[in-house]
PDB file of C-alpha atoms in Angstrom:
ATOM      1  CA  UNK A 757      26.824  -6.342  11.718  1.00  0.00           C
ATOM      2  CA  UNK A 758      27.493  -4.307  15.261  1.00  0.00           C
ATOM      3  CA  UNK A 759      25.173  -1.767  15.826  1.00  0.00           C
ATOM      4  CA  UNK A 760      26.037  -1.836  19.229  1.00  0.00           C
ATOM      5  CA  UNK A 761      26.182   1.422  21.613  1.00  0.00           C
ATOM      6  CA  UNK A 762      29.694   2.976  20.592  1.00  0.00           C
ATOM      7  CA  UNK A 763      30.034   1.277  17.084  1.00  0.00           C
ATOM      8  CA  UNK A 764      31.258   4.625  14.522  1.00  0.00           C
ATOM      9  CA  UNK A 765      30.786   5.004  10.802  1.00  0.00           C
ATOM     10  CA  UNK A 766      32.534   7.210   8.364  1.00  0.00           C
ATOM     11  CA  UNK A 767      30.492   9.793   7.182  1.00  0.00           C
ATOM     12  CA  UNK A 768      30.358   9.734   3.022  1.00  0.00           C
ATOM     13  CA  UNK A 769      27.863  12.618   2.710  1.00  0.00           C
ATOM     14  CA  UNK A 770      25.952  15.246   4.782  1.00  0.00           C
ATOM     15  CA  UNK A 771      22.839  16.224   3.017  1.00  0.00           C
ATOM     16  CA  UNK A 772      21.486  18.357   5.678  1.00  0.00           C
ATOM     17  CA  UNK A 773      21.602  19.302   9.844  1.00  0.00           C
ATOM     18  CA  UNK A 774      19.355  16.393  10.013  1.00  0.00           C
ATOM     19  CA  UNK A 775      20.279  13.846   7.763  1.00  0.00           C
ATOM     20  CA  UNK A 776      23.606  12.486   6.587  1.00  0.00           C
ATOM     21  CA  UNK A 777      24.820   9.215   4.655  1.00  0.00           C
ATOM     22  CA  UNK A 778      27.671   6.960   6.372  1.00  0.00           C
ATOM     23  CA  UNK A 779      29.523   3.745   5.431  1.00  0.00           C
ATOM     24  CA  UNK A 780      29.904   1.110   8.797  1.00  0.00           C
ATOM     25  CA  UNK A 781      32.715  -0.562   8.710  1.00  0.00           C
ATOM     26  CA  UNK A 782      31.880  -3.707   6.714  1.00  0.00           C
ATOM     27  CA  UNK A 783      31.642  -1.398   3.495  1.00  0.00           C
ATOM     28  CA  UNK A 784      27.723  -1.347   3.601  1.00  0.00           C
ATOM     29  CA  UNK A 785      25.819   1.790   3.661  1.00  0.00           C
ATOM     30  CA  UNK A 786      23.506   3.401   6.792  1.00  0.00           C
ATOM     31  CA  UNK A 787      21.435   6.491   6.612  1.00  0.00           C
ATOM     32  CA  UNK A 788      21.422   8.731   9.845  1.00  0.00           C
ATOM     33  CA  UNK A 789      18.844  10.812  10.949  1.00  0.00           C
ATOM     34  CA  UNK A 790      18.567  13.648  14.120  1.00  0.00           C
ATOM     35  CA  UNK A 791      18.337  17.013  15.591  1.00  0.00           C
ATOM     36  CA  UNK A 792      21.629  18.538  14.380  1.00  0.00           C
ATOM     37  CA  UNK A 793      23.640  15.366  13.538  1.00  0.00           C
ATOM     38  CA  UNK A 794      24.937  16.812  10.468  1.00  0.00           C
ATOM     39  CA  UNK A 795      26.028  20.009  11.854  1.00  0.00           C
ATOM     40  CA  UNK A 796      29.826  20.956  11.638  1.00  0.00           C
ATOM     41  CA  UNK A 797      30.228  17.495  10.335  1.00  0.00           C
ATOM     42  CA  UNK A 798      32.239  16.396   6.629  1.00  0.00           C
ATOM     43  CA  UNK A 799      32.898  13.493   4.723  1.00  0.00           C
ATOM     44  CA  UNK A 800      35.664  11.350   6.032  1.00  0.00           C
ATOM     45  CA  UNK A 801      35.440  11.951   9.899  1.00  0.00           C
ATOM     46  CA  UNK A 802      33.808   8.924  11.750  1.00  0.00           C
ATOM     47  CA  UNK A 803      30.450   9.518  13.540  1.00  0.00           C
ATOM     48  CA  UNK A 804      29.013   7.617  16.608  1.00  0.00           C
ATOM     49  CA  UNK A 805      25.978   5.396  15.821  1.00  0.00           C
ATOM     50  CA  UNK A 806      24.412   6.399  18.786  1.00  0.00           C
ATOM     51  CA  UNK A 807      24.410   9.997  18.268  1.00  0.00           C
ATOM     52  CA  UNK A 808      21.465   9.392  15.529  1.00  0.00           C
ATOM     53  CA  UNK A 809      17.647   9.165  16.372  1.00  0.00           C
ATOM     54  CA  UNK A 810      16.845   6.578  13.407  1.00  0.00           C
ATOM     55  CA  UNK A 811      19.216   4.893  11.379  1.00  0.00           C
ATOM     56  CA  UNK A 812      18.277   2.924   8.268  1.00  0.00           C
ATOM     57  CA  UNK A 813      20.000   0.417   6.335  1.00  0.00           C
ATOM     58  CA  UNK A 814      18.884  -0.756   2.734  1.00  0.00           C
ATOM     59  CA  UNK A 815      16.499  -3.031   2.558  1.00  0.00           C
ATOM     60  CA  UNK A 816      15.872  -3.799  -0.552  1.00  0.00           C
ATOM     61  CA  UNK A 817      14.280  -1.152  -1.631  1.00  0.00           C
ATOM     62  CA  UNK A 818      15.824   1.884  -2.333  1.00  0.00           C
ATOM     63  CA  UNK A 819      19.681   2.347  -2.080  1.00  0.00           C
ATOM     64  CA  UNK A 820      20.433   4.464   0.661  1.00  0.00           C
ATOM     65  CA  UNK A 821      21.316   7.343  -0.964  1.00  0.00           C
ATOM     66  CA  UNK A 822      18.022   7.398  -2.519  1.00  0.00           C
ATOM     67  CA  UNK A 823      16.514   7.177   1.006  1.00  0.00           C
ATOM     68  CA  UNK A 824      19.277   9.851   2.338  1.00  0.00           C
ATOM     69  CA  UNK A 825      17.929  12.345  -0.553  1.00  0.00           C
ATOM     70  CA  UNK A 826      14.186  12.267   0.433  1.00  0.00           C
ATOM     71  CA  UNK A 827      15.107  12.630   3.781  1.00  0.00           C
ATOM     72  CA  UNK A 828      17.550  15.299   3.677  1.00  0.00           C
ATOM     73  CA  UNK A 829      14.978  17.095   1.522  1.00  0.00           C
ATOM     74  CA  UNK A 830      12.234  17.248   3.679  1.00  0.00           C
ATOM     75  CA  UNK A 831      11.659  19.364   7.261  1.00  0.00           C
ATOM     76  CA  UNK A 832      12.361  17.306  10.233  1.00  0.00           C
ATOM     77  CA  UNK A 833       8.620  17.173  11.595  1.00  0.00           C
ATOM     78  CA  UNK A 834       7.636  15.659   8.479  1.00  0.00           C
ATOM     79  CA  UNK A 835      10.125  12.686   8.897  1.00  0.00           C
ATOM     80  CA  UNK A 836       8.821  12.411  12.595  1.00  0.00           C
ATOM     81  CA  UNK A 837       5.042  12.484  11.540  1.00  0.00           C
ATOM     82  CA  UNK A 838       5.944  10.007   8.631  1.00  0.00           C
ATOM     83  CA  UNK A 839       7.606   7.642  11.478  1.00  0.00           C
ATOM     84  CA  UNK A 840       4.333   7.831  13.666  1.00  0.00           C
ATOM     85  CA  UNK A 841       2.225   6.814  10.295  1.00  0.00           C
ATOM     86  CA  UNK A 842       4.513   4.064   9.979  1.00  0.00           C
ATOM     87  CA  UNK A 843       4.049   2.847  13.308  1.00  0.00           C
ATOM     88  CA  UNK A 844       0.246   3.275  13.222  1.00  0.00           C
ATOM     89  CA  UNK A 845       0.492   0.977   9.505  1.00  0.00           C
ATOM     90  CA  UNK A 846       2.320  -1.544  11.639  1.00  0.00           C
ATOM     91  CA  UNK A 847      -0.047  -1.949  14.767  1.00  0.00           C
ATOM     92  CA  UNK A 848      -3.653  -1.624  13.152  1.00  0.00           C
ATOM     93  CA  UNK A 849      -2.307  -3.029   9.586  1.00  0.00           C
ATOM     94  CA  UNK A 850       0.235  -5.085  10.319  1.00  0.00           C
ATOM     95  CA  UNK A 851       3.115  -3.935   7.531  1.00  0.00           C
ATOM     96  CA  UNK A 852       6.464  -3.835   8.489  1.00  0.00           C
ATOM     97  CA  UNK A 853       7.714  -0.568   8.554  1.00  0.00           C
ATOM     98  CA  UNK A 854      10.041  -1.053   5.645  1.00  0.00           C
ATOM     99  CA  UNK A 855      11.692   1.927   3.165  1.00  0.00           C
ATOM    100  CA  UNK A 856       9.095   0.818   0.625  1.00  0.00           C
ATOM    101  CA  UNK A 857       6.304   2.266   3.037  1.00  0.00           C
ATOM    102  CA  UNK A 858       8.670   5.466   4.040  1.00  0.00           C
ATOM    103  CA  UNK A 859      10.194   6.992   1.163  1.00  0.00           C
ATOM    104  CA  UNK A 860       6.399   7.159  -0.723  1.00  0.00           C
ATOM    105  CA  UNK A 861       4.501   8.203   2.208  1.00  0.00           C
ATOM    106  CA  UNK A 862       7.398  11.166   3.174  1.00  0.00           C
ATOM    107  CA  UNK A 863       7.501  12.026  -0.707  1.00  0.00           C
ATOM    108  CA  UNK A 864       3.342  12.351  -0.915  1.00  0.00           C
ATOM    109  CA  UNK A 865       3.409  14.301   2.189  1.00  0.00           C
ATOM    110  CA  UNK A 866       5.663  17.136   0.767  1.00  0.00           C
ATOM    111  CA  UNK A 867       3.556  17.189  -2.342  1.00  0.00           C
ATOM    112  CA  UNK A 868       0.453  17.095  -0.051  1.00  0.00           C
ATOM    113  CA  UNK A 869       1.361  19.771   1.915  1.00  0.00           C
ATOM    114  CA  UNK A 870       2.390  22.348  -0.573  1.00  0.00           C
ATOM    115  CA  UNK A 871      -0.580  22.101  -2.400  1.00  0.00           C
ATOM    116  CA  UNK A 872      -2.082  22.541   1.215  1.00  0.00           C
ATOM    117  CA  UNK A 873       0.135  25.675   1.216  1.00  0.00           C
ATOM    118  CA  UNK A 874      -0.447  27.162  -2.697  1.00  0.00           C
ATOM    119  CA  UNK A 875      -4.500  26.169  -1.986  1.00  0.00           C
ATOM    120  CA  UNK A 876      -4.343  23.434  -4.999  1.00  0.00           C
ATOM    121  CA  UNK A 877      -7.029  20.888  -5.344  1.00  0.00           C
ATOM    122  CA  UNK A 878      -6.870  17.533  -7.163  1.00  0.00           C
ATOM    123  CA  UNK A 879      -8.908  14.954  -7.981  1.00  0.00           C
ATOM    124  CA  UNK A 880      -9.074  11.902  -6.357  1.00  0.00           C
ATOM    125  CA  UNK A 881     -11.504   9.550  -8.825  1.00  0.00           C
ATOM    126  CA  UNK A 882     -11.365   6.403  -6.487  1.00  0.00           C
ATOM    127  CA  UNK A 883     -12.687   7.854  -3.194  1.00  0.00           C
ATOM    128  CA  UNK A 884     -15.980   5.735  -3.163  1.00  0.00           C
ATOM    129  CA  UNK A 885     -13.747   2.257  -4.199  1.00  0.00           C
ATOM    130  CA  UNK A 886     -10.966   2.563  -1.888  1.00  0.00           C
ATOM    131  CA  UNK A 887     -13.371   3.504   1.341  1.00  0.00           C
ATOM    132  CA  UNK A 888     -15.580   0.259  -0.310  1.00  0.00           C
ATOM    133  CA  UNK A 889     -12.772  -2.016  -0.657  1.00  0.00           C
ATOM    134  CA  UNK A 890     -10.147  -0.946   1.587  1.00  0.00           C
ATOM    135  CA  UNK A 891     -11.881   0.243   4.807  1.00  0.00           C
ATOM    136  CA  UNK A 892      -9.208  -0.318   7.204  1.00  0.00           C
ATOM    137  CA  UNK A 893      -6.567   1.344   5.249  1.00  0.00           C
ATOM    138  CA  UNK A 894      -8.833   4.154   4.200  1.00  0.00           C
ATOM    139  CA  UNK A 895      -9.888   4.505   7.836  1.00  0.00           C
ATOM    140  CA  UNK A 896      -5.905   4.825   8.905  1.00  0.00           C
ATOM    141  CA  UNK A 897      -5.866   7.365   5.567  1.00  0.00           C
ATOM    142  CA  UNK A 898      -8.363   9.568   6.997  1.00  0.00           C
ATOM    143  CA  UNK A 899      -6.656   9.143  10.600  1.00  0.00           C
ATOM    144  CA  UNK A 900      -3.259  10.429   8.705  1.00  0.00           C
ATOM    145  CA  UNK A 901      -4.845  13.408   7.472  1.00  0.00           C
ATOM    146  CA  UNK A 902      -6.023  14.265  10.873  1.00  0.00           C
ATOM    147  CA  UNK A 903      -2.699  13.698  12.385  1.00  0.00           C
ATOM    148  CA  UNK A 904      -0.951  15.989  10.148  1.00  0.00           C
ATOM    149  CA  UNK A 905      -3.437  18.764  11.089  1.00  0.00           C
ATOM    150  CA  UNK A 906      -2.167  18.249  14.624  1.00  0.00           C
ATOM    151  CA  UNK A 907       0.974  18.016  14.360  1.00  0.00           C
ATOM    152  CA  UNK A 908       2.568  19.925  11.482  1.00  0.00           C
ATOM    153  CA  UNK A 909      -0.875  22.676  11.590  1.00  0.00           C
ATOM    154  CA  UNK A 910      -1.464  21.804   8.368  1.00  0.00           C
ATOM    155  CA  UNK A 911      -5.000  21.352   6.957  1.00  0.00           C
ATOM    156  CA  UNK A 912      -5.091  19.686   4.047  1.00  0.00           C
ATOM    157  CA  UNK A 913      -7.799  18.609   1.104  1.00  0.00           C
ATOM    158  CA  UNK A 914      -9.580  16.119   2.442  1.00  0.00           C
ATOM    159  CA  UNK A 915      -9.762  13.452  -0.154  1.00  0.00           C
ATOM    160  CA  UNK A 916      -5.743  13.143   0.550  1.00  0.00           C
ATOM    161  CA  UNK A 917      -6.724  10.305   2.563  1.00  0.00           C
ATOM    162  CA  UNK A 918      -7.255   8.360  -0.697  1.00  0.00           C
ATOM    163  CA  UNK A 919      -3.540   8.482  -1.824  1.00  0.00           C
ATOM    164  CA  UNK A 920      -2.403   7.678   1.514  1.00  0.00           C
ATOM    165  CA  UNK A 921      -4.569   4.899   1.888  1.00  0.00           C
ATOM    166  CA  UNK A 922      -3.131   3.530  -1.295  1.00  0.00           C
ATOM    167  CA  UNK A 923      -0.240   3.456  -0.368  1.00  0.00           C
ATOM    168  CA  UNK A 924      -0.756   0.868   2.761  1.00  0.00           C
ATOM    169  CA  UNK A 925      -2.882  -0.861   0.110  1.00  0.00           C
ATOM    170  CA  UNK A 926       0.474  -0.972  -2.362  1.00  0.00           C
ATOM    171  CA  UNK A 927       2.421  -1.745   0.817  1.00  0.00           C
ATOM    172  CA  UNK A 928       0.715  -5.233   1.341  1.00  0.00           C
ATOM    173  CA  UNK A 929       2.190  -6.443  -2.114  1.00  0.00           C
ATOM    174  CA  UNK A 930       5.892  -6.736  -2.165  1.00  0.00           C
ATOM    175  CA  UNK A 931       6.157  -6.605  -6.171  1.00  0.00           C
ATOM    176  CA  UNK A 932       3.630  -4.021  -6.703  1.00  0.00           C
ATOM    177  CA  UNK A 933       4.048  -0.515  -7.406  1.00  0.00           C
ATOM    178  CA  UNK A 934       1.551   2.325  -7.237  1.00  0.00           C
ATOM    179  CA  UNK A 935      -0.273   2.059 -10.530  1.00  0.00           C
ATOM    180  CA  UNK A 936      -0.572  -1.506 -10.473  1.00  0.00           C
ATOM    181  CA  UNK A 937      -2.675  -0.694  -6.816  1.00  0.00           C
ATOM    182  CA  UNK A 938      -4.529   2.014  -8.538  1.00  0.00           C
ATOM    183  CA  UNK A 939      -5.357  -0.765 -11.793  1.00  0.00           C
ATOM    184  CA  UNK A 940      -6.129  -3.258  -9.001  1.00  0.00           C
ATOM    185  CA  UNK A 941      -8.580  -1.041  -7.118  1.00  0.00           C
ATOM    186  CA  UNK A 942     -10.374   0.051 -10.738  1.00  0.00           C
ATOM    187  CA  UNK A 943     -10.639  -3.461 -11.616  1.00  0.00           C
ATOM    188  CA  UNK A 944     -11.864  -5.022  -8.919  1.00  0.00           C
ATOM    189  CA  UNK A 945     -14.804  -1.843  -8.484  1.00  0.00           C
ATOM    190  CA  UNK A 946     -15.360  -2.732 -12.316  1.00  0.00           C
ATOM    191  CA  UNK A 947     -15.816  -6.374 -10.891  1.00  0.00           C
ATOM    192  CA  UNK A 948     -18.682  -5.374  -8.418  1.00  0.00           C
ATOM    193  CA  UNK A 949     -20.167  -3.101 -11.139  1.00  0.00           C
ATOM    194  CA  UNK A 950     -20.851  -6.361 -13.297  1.00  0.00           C
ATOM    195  CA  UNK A 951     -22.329  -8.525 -10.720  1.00  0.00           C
ATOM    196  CA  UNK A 952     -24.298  -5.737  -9.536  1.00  0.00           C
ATOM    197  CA  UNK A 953     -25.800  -5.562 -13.394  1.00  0.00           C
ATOM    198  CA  UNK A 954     -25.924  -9.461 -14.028  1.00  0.00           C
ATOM    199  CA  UNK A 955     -27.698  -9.904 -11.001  1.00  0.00           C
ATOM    200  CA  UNK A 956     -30.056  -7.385 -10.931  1.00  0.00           C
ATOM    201  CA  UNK A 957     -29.075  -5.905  -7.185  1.00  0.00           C
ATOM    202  CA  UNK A 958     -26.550  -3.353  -5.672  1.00  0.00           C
ATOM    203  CA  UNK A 959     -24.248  -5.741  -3.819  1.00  0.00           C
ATOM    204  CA  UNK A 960     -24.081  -4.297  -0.265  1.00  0.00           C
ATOM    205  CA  UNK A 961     -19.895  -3.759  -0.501  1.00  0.00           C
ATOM    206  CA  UNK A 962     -19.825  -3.283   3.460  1.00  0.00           C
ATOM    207  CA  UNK A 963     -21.473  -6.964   4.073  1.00  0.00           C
ATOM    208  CA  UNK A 964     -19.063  -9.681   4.889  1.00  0.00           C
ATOM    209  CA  UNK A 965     -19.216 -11.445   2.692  1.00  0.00           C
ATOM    210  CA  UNK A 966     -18.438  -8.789   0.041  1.00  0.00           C
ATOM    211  CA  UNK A 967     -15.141  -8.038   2.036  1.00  0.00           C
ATOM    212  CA  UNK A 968     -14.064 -11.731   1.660  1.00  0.00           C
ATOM    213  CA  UNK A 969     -14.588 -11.881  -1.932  1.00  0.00           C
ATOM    214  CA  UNK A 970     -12.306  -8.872  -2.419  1.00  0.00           C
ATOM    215  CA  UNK A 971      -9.512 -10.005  -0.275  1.00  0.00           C
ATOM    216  CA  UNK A 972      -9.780 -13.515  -2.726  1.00  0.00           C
ATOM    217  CA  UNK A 973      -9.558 -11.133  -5.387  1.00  0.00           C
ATOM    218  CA  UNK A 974      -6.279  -9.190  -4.091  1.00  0.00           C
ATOM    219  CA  UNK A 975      -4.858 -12.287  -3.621  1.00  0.00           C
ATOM    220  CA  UNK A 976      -5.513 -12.867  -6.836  1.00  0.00           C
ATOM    221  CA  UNK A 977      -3.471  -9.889  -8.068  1.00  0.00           C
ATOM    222  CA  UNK A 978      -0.913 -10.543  -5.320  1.00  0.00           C
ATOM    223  CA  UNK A 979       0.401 -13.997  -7.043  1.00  0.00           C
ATOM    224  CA  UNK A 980       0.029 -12.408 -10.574  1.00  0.00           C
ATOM    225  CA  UNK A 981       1.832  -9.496  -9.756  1.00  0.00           C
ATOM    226  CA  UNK A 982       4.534 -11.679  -8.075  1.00  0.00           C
ATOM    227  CA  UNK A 983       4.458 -14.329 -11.212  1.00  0.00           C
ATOM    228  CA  UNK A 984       3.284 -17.299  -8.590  1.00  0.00           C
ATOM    229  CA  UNK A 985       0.316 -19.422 -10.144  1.00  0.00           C
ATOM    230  CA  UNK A 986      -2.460 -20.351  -8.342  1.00  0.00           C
ATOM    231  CA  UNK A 987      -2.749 -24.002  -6.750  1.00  0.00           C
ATOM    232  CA  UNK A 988      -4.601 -26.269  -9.598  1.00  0.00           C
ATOM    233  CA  UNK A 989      -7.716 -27.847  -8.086  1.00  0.00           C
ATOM    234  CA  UNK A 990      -8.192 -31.417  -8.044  1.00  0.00           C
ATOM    235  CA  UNK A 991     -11.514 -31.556  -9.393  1.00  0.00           C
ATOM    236  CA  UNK A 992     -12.946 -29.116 -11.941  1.00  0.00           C
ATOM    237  CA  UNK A 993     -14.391 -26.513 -10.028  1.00  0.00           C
ATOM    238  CA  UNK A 994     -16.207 -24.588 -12.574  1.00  0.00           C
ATOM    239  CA  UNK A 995     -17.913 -27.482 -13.686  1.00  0.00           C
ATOM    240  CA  UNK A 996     -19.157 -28.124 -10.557  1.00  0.00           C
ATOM    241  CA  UNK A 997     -20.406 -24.368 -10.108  1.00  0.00           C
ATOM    242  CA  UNK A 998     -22.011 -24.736 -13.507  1.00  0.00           C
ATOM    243  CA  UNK A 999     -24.098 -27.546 -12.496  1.00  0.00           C
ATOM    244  CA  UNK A1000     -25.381 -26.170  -9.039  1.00  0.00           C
ATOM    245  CA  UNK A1001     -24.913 -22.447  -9.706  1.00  0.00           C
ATOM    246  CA  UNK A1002     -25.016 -21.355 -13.297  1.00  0.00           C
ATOM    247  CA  UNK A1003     -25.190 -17.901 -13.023  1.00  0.00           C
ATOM    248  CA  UNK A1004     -22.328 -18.062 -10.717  1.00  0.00           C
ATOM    249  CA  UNK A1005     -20.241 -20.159 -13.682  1.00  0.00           C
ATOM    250  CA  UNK A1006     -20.934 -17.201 -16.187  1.00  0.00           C
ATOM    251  CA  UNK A1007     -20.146 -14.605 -13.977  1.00  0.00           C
ATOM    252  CA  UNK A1008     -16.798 -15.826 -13.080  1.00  0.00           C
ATOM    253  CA  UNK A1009     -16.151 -16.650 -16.463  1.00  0.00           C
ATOM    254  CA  UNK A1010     -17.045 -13.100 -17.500  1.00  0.00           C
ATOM    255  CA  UNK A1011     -14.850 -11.871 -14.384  1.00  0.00           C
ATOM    256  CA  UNK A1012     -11.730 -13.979 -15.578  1.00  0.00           C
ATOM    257  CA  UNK A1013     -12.061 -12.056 -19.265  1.00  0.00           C
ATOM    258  CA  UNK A1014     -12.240  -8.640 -16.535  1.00  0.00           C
ATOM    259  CA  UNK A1015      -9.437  -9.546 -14.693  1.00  0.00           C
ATOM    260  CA  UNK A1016      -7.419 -10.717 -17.603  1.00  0.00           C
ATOM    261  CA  UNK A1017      -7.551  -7.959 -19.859  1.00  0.00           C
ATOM    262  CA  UNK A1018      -6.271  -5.928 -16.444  1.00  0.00           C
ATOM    263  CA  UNK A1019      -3.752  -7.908 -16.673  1.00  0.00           C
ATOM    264  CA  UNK A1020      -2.760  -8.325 -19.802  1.00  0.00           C
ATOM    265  CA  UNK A1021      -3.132 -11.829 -20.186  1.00  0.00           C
ATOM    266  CA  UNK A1022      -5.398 -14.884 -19.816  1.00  0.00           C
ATOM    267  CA  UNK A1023      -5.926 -16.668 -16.421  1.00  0.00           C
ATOM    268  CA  UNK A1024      -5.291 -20.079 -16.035  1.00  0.00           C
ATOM    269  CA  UNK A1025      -7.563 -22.849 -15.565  1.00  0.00           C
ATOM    270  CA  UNK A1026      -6.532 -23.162 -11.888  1.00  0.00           C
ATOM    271  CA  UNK A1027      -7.263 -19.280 -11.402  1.00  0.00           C
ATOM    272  CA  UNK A1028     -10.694 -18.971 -12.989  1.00  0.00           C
ATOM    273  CA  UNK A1029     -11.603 -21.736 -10.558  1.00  0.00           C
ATOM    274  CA  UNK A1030     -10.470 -20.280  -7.975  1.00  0.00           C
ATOM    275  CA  UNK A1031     -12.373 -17.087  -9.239  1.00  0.00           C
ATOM    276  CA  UNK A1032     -15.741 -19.657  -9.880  1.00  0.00           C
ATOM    277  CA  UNK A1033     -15.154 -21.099  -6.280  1.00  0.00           C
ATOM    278  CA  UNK A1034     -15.394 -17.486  -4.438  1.00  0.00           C
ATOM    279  CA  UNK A1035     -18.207 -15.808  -7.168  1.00  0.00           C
ATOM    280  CA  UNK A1036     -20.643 -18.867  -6.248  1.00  0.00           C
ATOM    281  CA  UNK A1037     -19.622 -18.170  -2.508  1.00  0.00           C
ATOM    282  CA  UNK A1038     -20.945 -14.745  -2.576  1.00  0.00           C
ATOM    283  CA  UNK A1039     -23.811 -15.439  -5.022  1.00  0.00           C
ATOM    284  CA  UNK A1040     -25.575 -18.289  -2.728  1.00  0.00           C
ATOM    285  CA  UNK A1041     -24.786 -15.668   0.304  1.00  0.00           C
ATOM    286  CA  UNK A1042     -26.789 -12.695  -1.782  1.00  0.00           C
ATOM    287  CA  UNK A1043     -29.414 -15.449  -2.427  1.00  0.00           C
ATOM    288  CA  UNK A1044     -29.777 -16.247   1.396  1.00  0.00           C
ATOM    289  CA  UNK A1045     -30.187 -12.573   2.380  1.00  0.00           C
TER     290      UNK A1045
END
């Protein structure tokens, strides 16, 4: 496809000044975004590529008159702020600043700041799990909340760095969607919550080796959610565990029936050793501290 300086498209739809919907030449679909692009334009005349300040073409996604709608309906700063949050996700959390990321972020802004604007609260129940689990994406959440107070003068509740941070979370799993992060994030806090009472000790969540146990449990829930089993082990893992680390051997296996029911289904053989491999990990680390 030539997206070359010079290369024109024919203009299907202008949704706004801003925003407009054209078809390239090859019968595929592009979005174009700037300052006034849409202005005395209509369907039918051809457009110059270059006259736009972002163009996007479908990737998967959303079809690009989905991503044309969102766009056209929200302000132009808002699309520009969402754009820097996209390319802060990208350098500190390495996503790829895909329409999967944009549309959900630029639809939770508007939301976000007209509640800002009518004084609305909400509730935001998984504050303590996602800054325990996710600290680097709710770190960038909090960051996003400050940017939008800088650049669109907008103040808004504070706990909206939650759903934000969620949504980098969501990002990092190409088959997930937003309630199946939110199920992910209750289950694996529910997960802490019974080792904390089988062992008989608040498991410091901020530790290392905490944070490694609950990226080898959202890589657990990445392959489920994307139907790809885990690897089978060679040997039996949880018998080994058993032997040298009971305890560890009954937690997993009380994890797996946790996980499983959060999943609506039974784990494999293969995935509660993987589960026993990690839990006797971090049980022989608590031991040693």
């Amino acid at each position: 496809m030539d997206l070359s300086r010079g290369s024109s498209a024919t203009i299907k739809r202008v949704y706004n000044n801003n925003v407009l919907l054209a078809e390239l030449h090859d019968g595929s679909d592009m979005v174009l975004v700037g300052k006034g692009i849409g202005f005395n334009h209509k369907p039918g005349e051809l457009i110059a590529l270059d006259t736009a300040d972002q163009r996007f073409v479908p990737d998967g996604s959303y079809a690009a008159s989905h991503v044309a709608g969102v766009l056209g309906d929200a302000p132009m700063e808002q699309i520009e702020v969402v754009q820097e949050i996209m390319a802060m996700a990208q350098t500190e959390l390495k996503l790829e600043p895909r329409q999967s990321l944009l549309v959900p972020i630029l639809d939770h802004l508007g939301f976000a700041v007209q509640r800002a604007s009518e004084a609305l609260r909400v509730d935001f129940p998984l504050r303590w799990e996602v800054a325990q689990l996710y600290p680097a994406e709710g770190n960038l959440g909090r960051r996003v909340v400050a940017l939008i107070k800088e650049r669109l003068g907008v103040v808004l509740q504070e706990e909206e760095w939650v759903a934000f941070a969620l949504h980098f979370v969501n990002q990092q799993w190409s088959k997930a969607d937003f309630s199946k992060t939110v199920s992910m994030t209750e289950t694996i806090a529910g997960v802490f919550s019974l080792l904390s009472s089988r062992w008989g000790t608040n498991i410091d969540e901020n530790k290392l080796s905490s944070a490694r146990f609950v990226t080898h449990l959202r890589y657990l829930f990445a392959r489920s959610l994307e139907a790809t089993s885990s690897a089978a082990f060679e040997v039996d893992v949880l018998a080994s565990v058993r032997q040298a680390y009971p305890e560890a051997a009954d937690a997993a296996l009380e994890i797996a029936v946790h996980i499983g029911a959060a999943l609506r289904r039974k784990l494999s053989d293969a995935e509660v050793s993987y589960l026993a491999l990690h839990t006797s990990r971090l049980y022989v680390e608590m031991l040693n501290t």
